[in-house]
Backbone as a chain_set.jsonl record, in Angstrom:
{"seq": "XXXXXXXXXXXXXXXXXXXXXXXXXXXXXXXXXXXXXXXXXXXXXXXXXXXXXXXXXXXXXXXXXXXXXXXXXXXXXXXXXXXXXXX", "coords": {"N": [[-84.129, 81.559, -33.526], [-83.937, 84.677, -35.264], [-82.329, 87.574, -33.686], [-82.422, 90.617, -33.335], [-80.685, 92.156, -32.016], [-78.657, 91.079, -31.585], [-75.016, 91.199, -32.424], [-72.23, 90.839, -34.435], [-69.122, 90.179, -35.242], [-66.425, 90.897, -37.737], [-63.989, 90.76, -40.007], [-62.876, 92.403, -42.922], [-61.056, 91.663, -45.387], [-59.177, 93.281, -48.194], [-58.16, 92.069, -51.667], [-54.985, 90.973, -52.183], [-52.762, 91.594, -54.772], [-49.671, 89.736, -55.426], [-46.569, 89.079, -53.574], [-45.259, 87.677, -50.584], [-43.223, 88.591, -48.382], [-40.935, 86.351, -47.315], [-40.98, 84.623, -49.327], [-40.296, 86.074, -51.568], [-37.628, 87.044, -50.628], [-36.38, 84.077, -50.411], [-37.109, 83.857, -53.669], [-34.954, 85.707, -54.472], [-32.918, 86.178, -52.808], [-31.55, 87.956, -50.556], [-32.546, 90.971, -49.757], [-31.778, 94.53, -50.641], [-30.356, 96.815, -48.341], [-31.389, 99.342, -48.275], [-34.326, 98.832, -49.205], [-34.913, 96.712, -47.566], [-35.451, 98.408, -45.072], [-37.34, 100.073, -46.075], [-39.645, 98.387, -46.554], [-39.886, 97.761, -43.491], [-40.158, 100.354, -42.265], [-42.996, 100.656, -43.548], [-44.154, 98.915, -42.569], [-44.446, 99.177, -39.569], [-45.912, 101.793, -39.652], [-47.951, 100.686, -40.851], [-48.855, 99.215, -38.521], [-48.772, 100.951, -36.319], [-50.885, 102.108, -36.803], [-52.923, 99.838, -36.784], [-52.379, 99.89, -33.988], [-53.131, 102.22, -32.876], [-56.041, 101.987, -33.067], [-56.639, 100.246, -31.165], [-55.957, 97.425, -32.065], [-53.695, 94.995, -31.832], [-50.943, 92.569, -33.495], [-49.756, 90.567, -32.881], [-48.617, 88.637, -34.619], [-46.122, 89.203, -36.233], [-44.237, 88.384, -39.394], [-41.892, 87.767, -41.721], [-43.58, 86.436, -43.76], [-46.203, 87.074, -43.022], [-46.013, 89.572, -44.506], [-47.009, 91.562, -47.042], [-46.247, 92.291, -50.112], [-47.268, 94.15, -52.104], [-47.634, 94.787, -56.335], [-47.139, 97.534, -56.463], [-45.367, 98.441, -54.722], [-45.58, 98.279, -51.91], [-46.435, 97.492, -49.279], [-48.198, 95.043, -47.519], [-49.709, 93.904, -44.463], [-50.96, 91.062, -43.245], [-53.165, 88.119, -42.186], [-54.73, 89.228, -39.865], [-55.549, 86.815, -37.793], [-54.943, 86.054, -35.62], [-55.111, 88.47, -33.969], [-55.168, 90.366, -31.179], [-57.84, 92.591, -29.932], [-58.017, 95.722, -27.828], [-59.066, 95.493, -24.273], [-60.394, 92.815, -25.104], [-59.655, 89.505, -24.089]], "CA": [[-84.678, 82.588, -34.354], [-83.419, 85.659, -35.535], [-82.308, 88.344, -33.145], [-81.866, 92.01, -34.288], [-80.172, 92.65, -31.23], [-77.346, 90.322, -31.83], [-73.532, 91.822, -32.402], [-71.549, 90.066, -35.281], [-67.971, 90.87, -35.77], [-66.013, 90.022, -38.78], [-63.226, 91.209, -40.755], [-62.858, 92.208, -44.402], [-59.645, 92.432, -45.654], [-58.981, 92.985, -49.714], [-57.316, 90.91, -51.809], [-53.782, 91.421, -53.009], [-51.845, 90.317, -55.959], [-48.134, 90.275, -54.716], [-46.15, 88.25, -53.14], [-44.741, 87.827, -49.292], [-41.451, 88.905, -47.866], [-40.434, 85.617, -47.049], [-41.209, 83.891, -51.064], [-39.054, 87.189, -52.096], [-36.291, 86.186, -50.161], [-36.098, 82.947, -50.871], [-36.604, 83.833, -54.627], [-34.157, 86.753, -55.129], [-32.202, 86.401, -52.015], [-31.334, 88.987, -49.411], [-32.996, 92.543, -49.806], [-31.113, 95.515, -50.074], [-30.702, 97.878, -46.849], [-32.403, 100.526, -48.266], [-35.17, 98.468, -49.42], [-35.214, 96.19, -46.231], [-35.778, 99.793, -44.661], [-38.407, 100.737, -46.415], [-40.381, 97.839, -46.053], [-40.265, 97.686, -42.36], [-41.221, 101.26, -41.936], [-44.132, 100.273, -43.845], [-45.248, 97.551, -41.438], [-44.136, 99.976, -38.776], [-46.717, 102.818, -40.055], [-49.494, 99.796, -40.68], [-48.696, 98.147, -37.229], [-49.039, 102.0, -35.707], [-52.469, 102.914, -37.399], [-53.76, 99.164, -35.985], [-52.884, 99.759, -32.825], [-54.085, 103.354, -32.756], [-57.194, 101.274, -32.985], [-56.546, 98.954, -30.064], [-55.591, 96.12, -32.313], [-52.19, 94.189, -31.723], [-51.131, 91.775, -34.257], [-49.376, 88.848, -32.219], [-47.832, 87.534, -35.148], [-45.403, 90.077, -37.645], [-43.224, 87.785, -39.646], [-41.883, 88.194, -43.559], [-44.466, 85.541, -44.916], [-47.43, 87.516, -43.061], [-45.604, 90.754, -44.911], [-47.085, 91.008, -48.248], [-46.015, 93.176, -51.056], [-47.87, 94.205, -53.662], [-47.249, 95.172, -57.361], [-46.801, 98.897, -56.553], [-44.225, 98.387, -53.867], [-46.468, 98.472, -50.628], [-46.384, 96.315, -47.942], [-49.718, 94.669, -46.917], [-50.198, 92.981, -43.26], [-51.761, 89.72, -43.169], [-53.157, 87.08, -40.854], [-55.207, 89.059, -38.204], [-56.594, 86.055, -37.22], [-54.626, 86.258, -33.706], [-55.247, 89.624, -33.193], [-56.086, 91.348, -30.361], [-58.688, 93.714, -29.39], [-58.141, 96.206, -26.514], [-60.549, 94.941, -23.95], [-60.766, 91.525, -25.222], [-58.828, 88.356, -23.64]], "C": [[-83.686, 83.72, -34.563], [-83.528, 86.832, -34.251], [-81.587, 89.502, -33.333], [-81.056, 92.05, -33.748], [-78.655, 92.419, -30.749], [-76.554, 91.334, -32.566], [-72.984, 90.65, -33.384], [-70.59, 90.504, -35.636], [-67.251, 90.367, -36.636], [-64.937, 90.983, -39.655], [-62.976, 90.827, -41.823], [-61.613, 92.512, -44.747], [-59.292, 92.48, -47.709], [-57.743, 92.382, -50.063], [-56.426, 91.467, -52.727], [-52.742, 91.044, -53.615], [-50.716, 90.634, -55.318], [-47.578, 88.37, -54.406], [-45.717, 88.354, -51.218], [-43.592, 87.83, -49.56], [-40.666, 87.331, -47.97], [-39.774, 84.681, -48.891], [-40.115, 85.151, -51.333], [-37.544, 87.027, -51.606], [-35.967, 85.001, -50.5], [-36.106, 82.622, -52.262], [-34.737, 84.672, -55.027], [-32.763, 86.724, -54.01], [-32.058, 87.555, -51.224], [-31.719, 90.401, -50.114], [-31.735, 93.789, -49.777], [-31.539, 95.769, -48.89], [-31.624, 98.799, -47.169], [-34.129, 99.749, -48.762], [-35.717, 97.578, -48.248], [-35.985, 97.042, -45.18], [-37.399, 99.997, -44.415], [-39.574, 99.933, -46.192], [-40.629, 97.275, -44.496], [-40.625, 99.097, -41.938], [-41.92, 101.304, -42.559], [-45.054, 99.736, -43.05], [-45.12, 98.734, -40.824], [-45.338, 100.814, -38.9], [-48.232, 101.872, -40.133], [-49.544, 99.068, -39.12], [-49.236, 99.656, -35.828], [-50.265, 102.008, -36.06], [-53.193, 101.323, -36.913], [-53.808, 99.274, -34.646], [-53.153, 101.436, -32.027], [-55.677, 102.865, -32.784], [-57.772, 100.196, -32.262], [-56.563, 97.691, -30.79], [-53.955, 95.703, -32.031], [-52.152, 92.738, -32.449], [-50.762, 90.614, -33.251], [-48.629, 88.512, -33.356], [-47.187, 88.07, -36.577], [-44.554, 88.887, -37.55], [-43.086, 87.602, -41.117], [-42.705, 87.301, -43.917], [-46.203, 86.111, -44.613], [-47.361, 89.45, -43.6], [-45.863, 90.695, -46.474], [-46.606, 92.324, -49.225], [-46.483, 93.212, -52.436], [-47.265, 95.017, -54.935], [-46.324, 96.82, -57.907], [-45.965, 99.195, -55.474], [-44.741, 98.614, -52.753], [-46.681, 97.414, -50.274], [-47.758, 96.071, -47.453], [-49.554, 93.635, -45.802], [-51.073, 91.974, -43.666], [-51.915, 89.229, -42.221], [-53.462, 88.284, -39.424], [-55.779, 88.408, -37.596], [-56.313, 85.856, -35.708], [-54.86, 87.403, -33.279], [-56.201, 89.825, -32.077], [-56.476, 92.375, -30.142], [-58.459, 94.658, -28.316], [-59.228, 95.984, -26.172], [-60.955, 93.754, -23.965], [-59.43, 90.267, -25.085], [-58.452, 87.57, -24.062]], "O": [[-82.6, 83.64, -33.99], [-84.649, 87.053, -33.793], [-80.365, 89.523, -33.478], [-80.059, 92.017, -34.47], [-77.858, 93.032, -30.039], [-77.101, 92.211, -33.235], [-73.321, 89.502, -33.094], [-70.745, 91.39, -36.477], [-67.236, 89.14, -36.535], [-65.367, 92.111, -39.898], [-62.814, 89.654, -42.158], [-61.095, 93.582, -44.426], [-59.236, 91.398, -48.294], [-56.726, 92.171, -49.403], [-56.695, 92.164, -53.706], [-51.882, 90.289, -53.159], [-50.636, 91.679, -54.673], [-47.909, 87.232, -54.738], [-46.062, 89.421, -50.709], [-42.958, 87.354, -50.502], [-39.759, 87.247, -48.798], [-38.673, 84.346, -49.326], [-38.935, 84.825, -51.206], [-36.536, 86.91, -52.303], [-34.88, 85.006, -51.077], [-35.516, 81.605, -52.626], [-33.759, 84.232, -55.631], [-31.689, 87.206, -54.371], [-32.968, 88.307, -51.571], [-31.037, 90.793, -51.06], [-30.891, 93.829, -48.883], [-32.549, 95.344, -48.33], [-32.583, 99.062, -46.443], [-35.096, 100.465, -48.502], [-36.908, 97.683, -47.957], [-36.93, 96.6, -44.526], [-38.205, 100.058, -43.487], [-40.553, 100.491, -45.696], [-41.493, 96.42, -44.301], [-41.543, 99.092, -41.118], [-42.066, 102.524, -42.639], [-46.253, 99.94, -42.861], [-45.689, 99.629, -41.448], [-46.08, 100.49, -37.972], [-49.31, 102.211, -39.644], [-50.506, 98.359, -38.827], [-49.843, 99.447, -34.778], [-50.894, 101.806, -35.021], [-54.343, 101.578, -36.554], [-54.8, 98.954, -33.991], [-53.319, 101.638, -30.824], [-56.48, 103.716, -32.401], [-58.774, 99.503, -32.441], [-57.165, 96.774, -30.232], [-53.139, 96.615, -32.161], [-52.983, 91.864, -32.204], [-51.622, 89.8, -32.916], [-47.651, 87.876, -32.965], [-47.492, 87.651, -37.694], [-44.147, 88.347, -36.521], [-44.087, 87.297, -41.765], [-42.487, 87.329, -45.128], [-47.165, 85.882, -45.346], [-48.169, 90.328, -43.3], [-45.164, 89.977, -47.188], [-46.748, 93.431, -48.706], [-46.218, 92.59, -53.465], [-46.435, 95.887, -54.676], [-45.561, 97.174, -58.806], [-45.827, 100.402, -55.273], [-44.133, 99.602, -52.34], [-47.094, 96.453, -50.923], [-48.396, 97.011, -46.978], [-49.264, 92.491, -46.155], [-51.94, 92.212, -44.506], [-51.207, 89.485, -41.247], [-52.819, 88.331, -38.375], [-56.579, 88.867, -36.78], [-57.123, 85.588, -34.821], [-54.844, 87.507, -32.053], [-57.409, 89.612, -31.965], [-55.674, 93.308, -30.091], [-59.012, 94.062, -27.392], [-60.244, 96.048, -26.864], [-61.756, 93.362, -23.116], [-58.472, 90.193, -25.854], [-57.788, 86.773, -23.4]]}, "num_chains": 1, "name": "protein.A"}
């Protein structure tokens, strides 16, 4: 049966036209420095503000680095993440 009392956790994440780091490299070839830069203090600043929230990704790597249309870096794949608290 139904129980109010039940806990359901679930993550929404929106959806973003772009491409990943990795597909960008492998189209265009190697990144500038200053643009290499910029998109890792991106993650850097999204990787801070998750785990100001007791999350830890487990798994940064340019194809879970996405970049969208307006030059912003979007995280992907918290499906390994961890929770502070949880094992």
């Amino acid at each position: 049966g139904y129980d109010e009392n039940a806990h359901a956790h679930f993550l929404v994440m929106e959806f973003v036209d772009g491409t990943d780091l990795e597909k960008l490299v492998q189209k265009q070839g190697y990144l500038h420095c200053n643009q290499a830069a910029e998109y890792i203090r991106q993650t850097a600043l999204g990787l801070a503000h998750a785990h100001q929230r007791g999350m830890v990704h487990r798994d940064i790597k340019p194809n879970n680095l996405l970049l969208n249309h307006e030059g912003l870096i979007k995280i992907l794949d918290m499906g390994i993440a961890r929770v502070a608290g949880q094992e």
